[in-house]
GROMACS .gro file of C-alpha atoms in nm:
model
  337
    1UNK     CA    1   7.163  12.497  11.975
    2UNK     CA    2   7.286  12.258  12.242
    3UNK     CA    3   7.141  12.280  12.590
    4UNK     CA    4   7.416  12.420  12.817
    5UNK     CA    5   7.358  12.132  13.060
    6UNK     CA    6   7.429  11.868  12.800
    7UNK     CA    7   7.739  11.679  12.920
    8UNK     CA    8   7.806  11.413  12.656
    9UNK     CA    9   8.037  11.441  12.354
   10UNK     CA   10   7.907  11.654  12.065
   11UNK     CA   11   8.100  11.617  11.743
   12UNK     CA   12   8.049  11.915  11.518
   13UNK     CA   13   8.143  11.887  11.155
   14UNK     CA   14   8.161  12.222  10.977
   15UNK     CA   15   8.147  12.278  10.601
   16UNK     CA   16   8.446  12.361  10.382
   17UNK     CA   17   8.678  12.123  10.565
   18UNK     CA   18   8.659  12.319  10.891
   19UNK     CA   19   8.800  12.119  11.185
   20UNK     CA   20   8.569  11.903  11.392
   21UNK     CA   21   8.522  12.032  11.744
   22UNK     CA   22   8.430  11.803  12.026
   23UNK     CA   23   8.241  11.971  12.306
   24UNK     CA   24   8.310  11.758  12.608
   25UNK     CA   25   8.080  11.936  12.846
   26UNK     CA   26   7.935  12.275  12.929
   27UNK     CA   27   7.844  12.357  13.285
   28UNK     CA   28   7.786  12.704  13.433
   29UNK     CA   29   8.085  12.832  13.625
   30UNK     CA   30   8.099  12.934  13.987
   31UNK     CA   31   8.105  13.303  14.054
   32UNK     CA   32   8.407  13.511  14.106
   33UNK     CA   33   8.744  13.403  14.225
   34UNK     CA   34   9.037  13.568  14.396
   35UNK     CA   35   9.335  13.507  14.167
   36UNK     CA   36   9.422  13.378  13.821
   37UNK     CA   37   9.423  13.010  13.918
   38UNK     CA   38   9.115  13.037  14.137
   39UNK     CA   39   8.928  13.211  13.855
   40UNK     CA   40   9.050  12.965  13.594
   41UNK     CA   41   8.880  12.859  13.374
   42UNK     CA   42   8.620  13.124  13.306
   43UNK     CA   43   8.557  13.013  12.946
   44UNK     CA   44   8.604  12.709  12.724
   45UNK     CA   45   8.948  12.544  12.709
   46UNK     CA   46   9.058  12.454  12.358
   47UNK     CA   47   9.257  12.129  12.338
   48UNK     CA   48   9.429  12.100  12.001
   49UNK     CA   49   9.482  11.741  11.884
   50UNK     CA   50   9.737  11.759  11.600
   51UNK     CA   51   9.621  11.427  11.455
   52UNK     CA   52   9.308  11.282  11.296
   53UNK     CA   53   9.001  11.184  11.498
   54UNK     CA   54   9.033  10.819  11.597
   55UNK     CA   55   9.414  10.819  11.609
   56UNK     CA   56   9.562  10.707  11.942
   57UNK     CA   57   9.650  11.063  12.062
   58UNK     CA   58   9.294  11.170  11.985
   59UNK     CA   59   9.149  10.877  12.180
   60UNK     CA   60   9.369  10.951  12.481
   61UNK     CA   61   9.272  11.320  12.471
   62UNK     CA   62   8.903  11.229  12.463
   63UNK     CA   63   8.930  10.983  12.750
   64UNK     CA   64   9.124  11.219  12.976
   65UNK     CA   65   8.935  11.530  12.864
   66UNK     CA   66   8.599  11.372  12.938
   67UNK     CA   67   8.698  11.288  13.294
   68UNK     CA   68   8.843  11.635  13.349
   69UNK     CA   69   8.523  11.795  13.227
   70UNK     CA   70   8.310  11.577  13.450
   71UNK     CA   71   8.507  11.649  13.765
   72UNK     CA   72   8.594  12.011  13.690
   73UNK     CA   73   8.265  12.130  13.545
   74UNK     CA   74   8.458  12.320  13.277
   75UNK     CA   75   8.396  12.315  12.901
   76UNK     CA   76   8.677  12.154  12.698
   77UNK     CA   77   8.668  12.165  12.320
   78UNK     CA   78   8.878  11.920  12.119
   79UNK     CA   79   9.005  12.069  11.793
   80UNK     CA   80   9.168  11.827  11.548
   81UNK     CA   81   9.444  11.997  11.347
   82UNK     CA   82   9.634  11.718  11.167
   83UNK     CA   83   9.925  11.758  10.930
   84UNK     CA   84  10.307  11.771  10.907
   85UNK     CA   85  10.354  11.491  11.161
   86UNK     CA   86  10.161  11.688  11.418
   87UNK     CA   87  10.356  12.010  11.375
   88UNK     CA   88  10.072  12.216  11.227
   89UNK     CA   89   9.863  12.177  11.542
   90UNK     CA   90  10.145  12.229  11.790
   91UNK     CA   91  10.276  12.532  11.601
   92UNK     CA   92   9.927  12.680  11.644
   93UNK     CA   93   9.948  12.609  12.018
   94UNK     CA   94  10.297  12.760  12.045
   95UNK     CA   95  10.173  13.083  11.884
   96UNK     CA   96   9.863  13.113  12.105
   97UNK     CA   97   9.809  13.347  12.400
   98UNK     CA   98   9.975  13.207  12.716
   99UNK     CA   99   9.660  13.211  12.927
  100UNK     CA  100   9.593  12.838  12.963
  101UNK     CA  101   9.293  12.838  12.730
  102UNK     CA  102   9.475  12.681  12.433
  103UNK     CA  103   9.654  12.353  12.496
  104UNK     CA  104   9.782  12.078  12.270
  105UNK     CA  105   9.857  11.705  12.271
  106UNK     CA  106  10.235  11.664  12.246
  107UNK     CA  107  10.376  11.318  12.165
  108UNK     CA  108  10.717  11.157  12.119
  109UNK     CA  109  10.695  11.206  11.740
  110UNK     CA  110  10.722  11.582  11.797
  111UNK     CA  111  11.058  11.539  11.974
  112UNK     CA  112  11.185  11.299  11.709
  113UNK     CA  113  11.066  11.524  11.428
  114UNK     CA  114  11.231  11.822  11.596
  115UNK     CA  115  11.561  11.634  11.601
  116UNK     CA  116  11.529  11.551  11.232
  117UNK     CA  117  11.414  11.895  11.115
  118UNK     CA  118  11.651  12.097  11.333
  119UNK     CA  119  11.632  12.468  11.254
  120UNK     CA  120  11.353  12.404  11.002
  121UNK     CA  121  11.114  12.316  11.284
  122UNK     CA  122  10.846  12.591  11.293
  123UNK     CA  123  10.865  12.619  11.672
  124UNK     CA  124  11.090  12.503  11.955
  125UNK     CA  125  10.950  12.238  12.186
  126UNK     CA  126  11.180  12.350  12.468
  127UNK     CA  127  11.157  12.726  12.417
  128UNK     CA  128  10.803  12.788  12.287
  129UNK     CA  129  10.593  12.544  12.494
  130UNK     CA  130  10.493  12.508  12.859
  131UNK     CA  131  10.495  12.139  12.963
  132UNK     CA  132  10.192  12.060  13.176
  133UNK     CA  133  10.161  11.684  13.220
  134UNK     CA  134  10.265  11.356  13.066
  135UNK     CA  135   9.953  11.142  13.034
  136UNK     CA  136  10.070  10.801  12.911
  137UNK     CA  137  10.375  10.604  12.807
  138UNK     CA  138  10.397  10.342  12.533
  139UNK     CA  139  10.650  10.061  12.525
  140UNK     CA  140  10.761   9.873  12.215
  141UNK     CA  141  10.875   9.520  12.141
  142UNK     CA  142  11.174   9.408  11.931
  143UNK     CA  143  11.073   9.107  11.720
  144UNK     CA  144  11.259   8.897  11.464
  145UNK     CA  145  11.178   8.648  11.191
  146UNK     CA  146  11.149   8.312  11.373
  147UNK     CA  147  11.369   8.145  11.110
  148UNK     CA  148  11.657   8.378  11.195
  149UNK     CA  149  11.922   8.186  11.396
  150UNK     CA  150  11.888   8.412  11.700
  151UNK     CA  151  11.712   8.359  12.033
  152UNK     CA  152  11.810   8.683  12.209
  153UNK     CA  153  11.906   9.044  12.142
  154UNK     CA  154  12.269   8.949  12.207
  155UNK     CA  155  12.236   8.684  11.936
  156UNK     CA  156  12.087   8.940  11.697
  157UNK     CA  157  12.372   9.184  11.756
  158UNK     CA  158  12.632   8.908  11.709
  159UNK     CA  159  12.463   8.793  11.390
  160UNK     CA  160  12.451   9.150  11.255
  161UNK     CA  161  12.816   9.205  11.347
  162UNK     CA  162  12.911   8.889  11.155
  163UNK     CA  163  12.704   9.005  10.857
  164UNK     CA  164  12.760   9.385  10.838
  165UNK     CA  165  12.486   9.563  10.647
  166UNK     CA  166  12.306   9.239  10.559
  167UNK     CA  167  12.066   9.251  10.856
  168UNK     CA  168  11.763   9.465  10.771
  169UNK     CA  169  11.512   9.627  11.004
  170UNK     CA  170  11.181   9.787  10.913
  171UNK     CA  171  10.990  10.093  11.027
  172UNK     CA  172  10.683  10.297  10.942
  173UNK     CA  173  10.896  10.564  10.773
  174UNK     CA  174  11.228  10.744  10.773
  175UNK     CA  175  11.278  10.979  11.067
  176UNK     CA  176  11.003  10.832  11.283
  177UNK     CA  177  11.047  10.693  11.633
  178UNK     CA  178  11.038  10.331  11.510
  179UNK     CA  179  11.316  10.407  11.261
  180UNK     CA  180  11.527  10.582  11.523
  181UNK     CA  181  11.472  10.296  11.767
  182UNK     CA  182  11.665  10.085  11.518
  183UNK     CA  183  11.929  10.351  11.471
  184UNK     CA  184  11.972  10.369  11.849
  185UNK     CA  185  12.048   9.997  11.864
  186UNK     CA  186  12.302  10.033  11.583
  187UNK     CA  187  12.458  10.333  11.759
  188UNK     CA  188  12.490  10.168  12.101
  189UNK     CA  189  12.627   9.841  11.963
  190UNK     CA  190  12.835  10.000  11.683
  191UNK     CA  191  12.692   9.744  11.442
  192UNK     CA  192  12.601   9.821  11.080
  193UNK     CA  193  12.240   9.737  10.992
  194UNK     CA  194  12.019   9.843  10.700
  195UNK     CA  195  11.697  10.041  10.747
  196UNK     CA  196  11.400   9.958  10.522
  197UNK     CA  197  11.113  10.212  10.546
  198UNK     CA  198  10.748  10.115  10.492
  199UNK     CA  199  10.419  10.302  10.482
  200UNK     CA  200  10.306  10.143  10.806
  201UNK     CA  201  10.417   9.914  11.087
  202UNK     CA  202  10.181   9.634  10.986
  203UNK     CA  203  10.334   9.626  10.638
  204UNK     CA  204  10.683   9.602  10.787
  205UNK     CA  205  10.575   9.322  11.021
  206UNK     CA  206  10.429   9.132  10.726
  207UNK     CA  207  10.767   9.153  10.556
  208UNK     CA  208  10.936   9.006  10.862
  209UNK     CA  209  10.700   8.711  10.828
  210UNK     CA  210  10.787   8.688  10.459
  211UNK     CA  211  11.161   8.698  10.530
  212UNK     CA  212  11.221   9.024  10.343
  213UNK     CA  213  11.358   9.192  10.657
  214UNK     CA  214  11.498   9.044  10.975
  215UNK     CA  215  11.361   9.253  11.262
  216UNK     CA  216  11.174   9.561  11.376
  217UNK     CA  217  11.046   9.744  11.681
  218UNK     CA  218  10.665   9.763  11.698
  219UNK     CA  219  10.379   9.818  11.938
  220UNK     CA  220  10.312   9.551  12.198
  221UNK     CA  221   9.971   9.480  12.046
  222UNK     CA  222  10.115   9.424  11.697
  223UNK     CA  223  10.397   9.204  11.823
  224UNK     CA  224  10.159   8.992  12.032
  225UNK     CA  225   9.919   8.944  11.741
  226UNK     CA  226  10.190   8.811  11.509
  227UNK     CA  227  10.375   8.609  11.775
  228UNK     CA  228  10.052   8.436  11.879
  229UNK     CA  229  10.046   8.283  11.531
  230UNK     CA  230  10.414   8.192  11.549
  231UNK     CA  231  10.499   8.438  11.271
  232UNK     CA  232  10.753   8.645  11.465
  233UNK     CA  233  10.973   8.589  11.771
  234UNK     CA  234  10.965   8.870  12.030
  235UNK     CA  235  11.302   8.920  12.200
  236UNK     CA  236  11.272   9.218  12.435
  237UNK     CA  237  11.076   9.525  12.536
  238UNK     CA  238  11.223   9.872  12.487
  239UNK     CA  239  11.113  10.012  12.824
  240UNK     CA  240  11.326  10.025  13.137
  241UNK     CA  241  11.087   9.793  13.320
  242UNK     CA  242  10.922   9.470  13.213
  243UNK     CA  243  10.561   9.493  13.104
  244UNK     CA  244  10.273   9.312  13.277
  245UNK     CA  245  10.127   9.223  12.936
  246UNK     CA  246  10.447   9.039  12.831
  247UNK     CA  247  10.618   8.956  13.161
  248UNK     CA  248  10.856   8.697  13.015
  249UNK     CA  249  11.023   8.945  12.780
  250UNK     CA  250  11.339   9.108  12.919
  251UNK     CA  251  11.411   9.476  12.882
  252UNK     CA  252  11.679   9.577  12.634
  253UNK     CA  253  11.911   9.654  12.926
  254UNK     CA  254  11.849   9.309  13.071
  255UNK     CA  255  11.919   9.171  12.724
  256UNK     CA  256  12.265   9.326  12.728
  257UNK     CA  257  12.215   9.670  12.570
  258UNK     CA  258  12.291   9.923  12.847
  259UNK     CA  259  12.148  10.268  12.790
  260UNK     CA  260  11.880  10.149  12.548
  261UNK     CA  261  11.537  10.291  12.621
  262UNK     CA  262  11.262  10.385  12.378
  263UNK     CA  263  10.924  10.465  12.525
  264UNK     CA  264  10.658  10.655  12.342
  265UNK     CA  265  10.461  10.914  12.537
  266UNK     CA  266  10.171  11.153  12.505
  267UNK     CA  267  10.132  11.466  12.715
  268UNK     CA  268   9.970  11.807  12.728
  269UNK     CA  269  10.154  12.135  12.670
  270UNK     CA  270  10.056  12.497  12.619
  271UNK     CA  271  10.237  12.804  12.486
  272UNK     CA  272  10.535  12.933  12.680
  273UNK     CA  273  10.454  13.188  12.948
  274UNK     CA  274  10.141  13.037  13.106
  275UNK     CA  275  10.128  13.149  13.472
  276UNK     CA  276  10.265  12.885  13.707
  277UNK     CA  277   9.951  12.865  13.920
  278UNK     CA  278   9.740  12.788  13.612
  279UNK     CA  279   9.988  12.523  13.496
  280UNK     CA  280   9.975  12.362  13.839
  281UNK     CA  281   9.596  12.363  13.843
  282UNK     CA  282   9.579  12.205  13.498
  283UNK     CA  283   9.833  11.944  13.602
  284UNK     CA  284   9.636  11.850  13.913
  285UNK     CA  285   9.321  11.795  13.709
  286UNK     CA  286   9.500  11.589  13.443
  287UNK     CA  287   9.675  11.371  13.700
  288UNK     CA  288   9.348  11.317  13.886
  289UNK     CA  289   9.174  11.221  13.560
  290UNK     CA  290   9.442  10.963  13.473
  291UNK     CA  291   9.427  10.808  13.821
  292UNK     CA  292   9.056  10.727  13.802
  293UNK     CA  293   9.027  10.345  13.768
  294UNK     CA  294   8.779  10.366  13.481
  295UNK     CA  295   9.013  10.599  13.289
  296UNK     CA  296   9.311  10.370  13.352
  297UNK     CA  297   9.111  10.072  13.228
  298UNK     CA  298   9.020  10.252  12.905
  299UNK     CA  299   9.382  10.355  12.847
  300UNK     CA  300   9.509  10.004  12.922
  301UNK     CA  301   9.264   9.870  12.664
  302UNK     CA  302   9.431  10.067  12.384
  303UNK     CA  303   9.780   9.960  12.485
  304UNK     CA  304   9.909  10.266  12.669
  305UNK     CA  305  10.023  10.298  13.030
  306UNK     CA  306   9.879  10.584  13.239
  307UNK     CA  307  10.140  10.817  13.391
  308UNK     CA  308  10.114  11.072  13.670
  309UNK     CA  309  10.377  11.342  13.706
  310UNK     CA  310  10.452  11.709  13.762
  311UNK     CA  311  10.511  11.978  13.497
  312UNK     CA  312  10.879  11.976  13.594
  313UNK     CA  313  10.902  11.602  13.534
  314UNK     CA  314  10.741  11.636  13.192
  315UNK     CA  315  10.977  11.922  13.111
  316UNK     CA  316  11.275  11.709  13.211
  317UNK     CA  317  11.148  11.431  12.985
  318UNK     CA  318  11.122  11.671  12.690
  319UNK     CA  319  11.479  11.790  12.748
  320UNK     CA  320  11.622  11.439  12.775
  321UNK     CA  321  11.430  11.325  12.467
  322UNK     CA  322  11.559  11.621  12.269
  323UNK     CA  323  11.919  11.540  12.363
  324UNK     CA  324  11.883  11.168  12.293
  325UNK     CA  325  11.716  11.193  11.953
  326UNK     CA  326  11.947  11.467  11.829
  327UNK     CA  327  12.239  11.242  11.914
  328UNK     CA  328  12.081  10.950  11.728
  329UNK     CA  329  11.984  11.166  11.430
  330UNK     CA  330  12.334  11.309  11.399
  331UNK     CA  331  12.491  10.964  11.423
  332UNK     CA  332  12.256  10.836  11.153
  333UNK     CA  333  12.323  11.136  10.928
  334UNK     CA  334  11.957  11.237  10.919
  335UNK     CA  335  11.975  11.592  11.055
  336UNK     CA  336  11.873  11.884  10.835
  337UNK     CA  337  12.037  12.172  11.017
   0.00000   0.00000   0.00000
């Protein structure tokens, strides 16, 4: 048995492939409160991470959850439920009691996957979840083979227009955000390009180096690693603002592609119907956790940008992402309605 005052991470591995639970902290609660928010939480909060331990969403959840537990004095249990591109875990969250005690890590892949699956999605992100807070954003970089006769995104588009279908771009798999980032460029420029799916982004980047494909969108860290060796040429970032880590790279809009924005994001959501005062209290704690300098430093170190916002702002993001990716999916002929 763990001492109830023990405040460090405890990773419990159960037999028979039971999920690992991470007990962030356990501190006795203050006595009685006046209303639902004031009395919340009165027991452990379960935070479902629909990905494997060690994946980026899991790391972000641990970093933010630890700080929340330290400042709040409330027990938070991380429960890894990977599978089906994160939909197994979030479906569990969507079907949980709307009391604020079961939350989940929602990421951009859920919105993209929802656009691809359509009516086959086991839950509705907009109807069955309560958005609580966006935690981080993730920008990407468009890079090309350095031997390609292009020095800008405008050059790439012109080259692809002159060679319809011959310009190939890679991704980590069909229907993922990296794939649809390429489809979005083709849609906005009305240029025909060929998608080549891989099992991972690193494999796709290696094939750019080898000249098997011409370009791809990847994480900043991956693009910087390959460009430092002169193996790829970064052209632009996919965010609306330039990034401090690559300040010389223009945004896609600056590069002449108006309306182009692809930013990954991770946030926290619960089942629909959580009382507003509890949502607001959770949001305040999450925002406070992200604003702590030590937390921001840890998030910066893994290549994500801390974000502070309201539940309404996160909800607006989910709605706009749903509309954008459904439009891209339909244009690319990927929908499964």
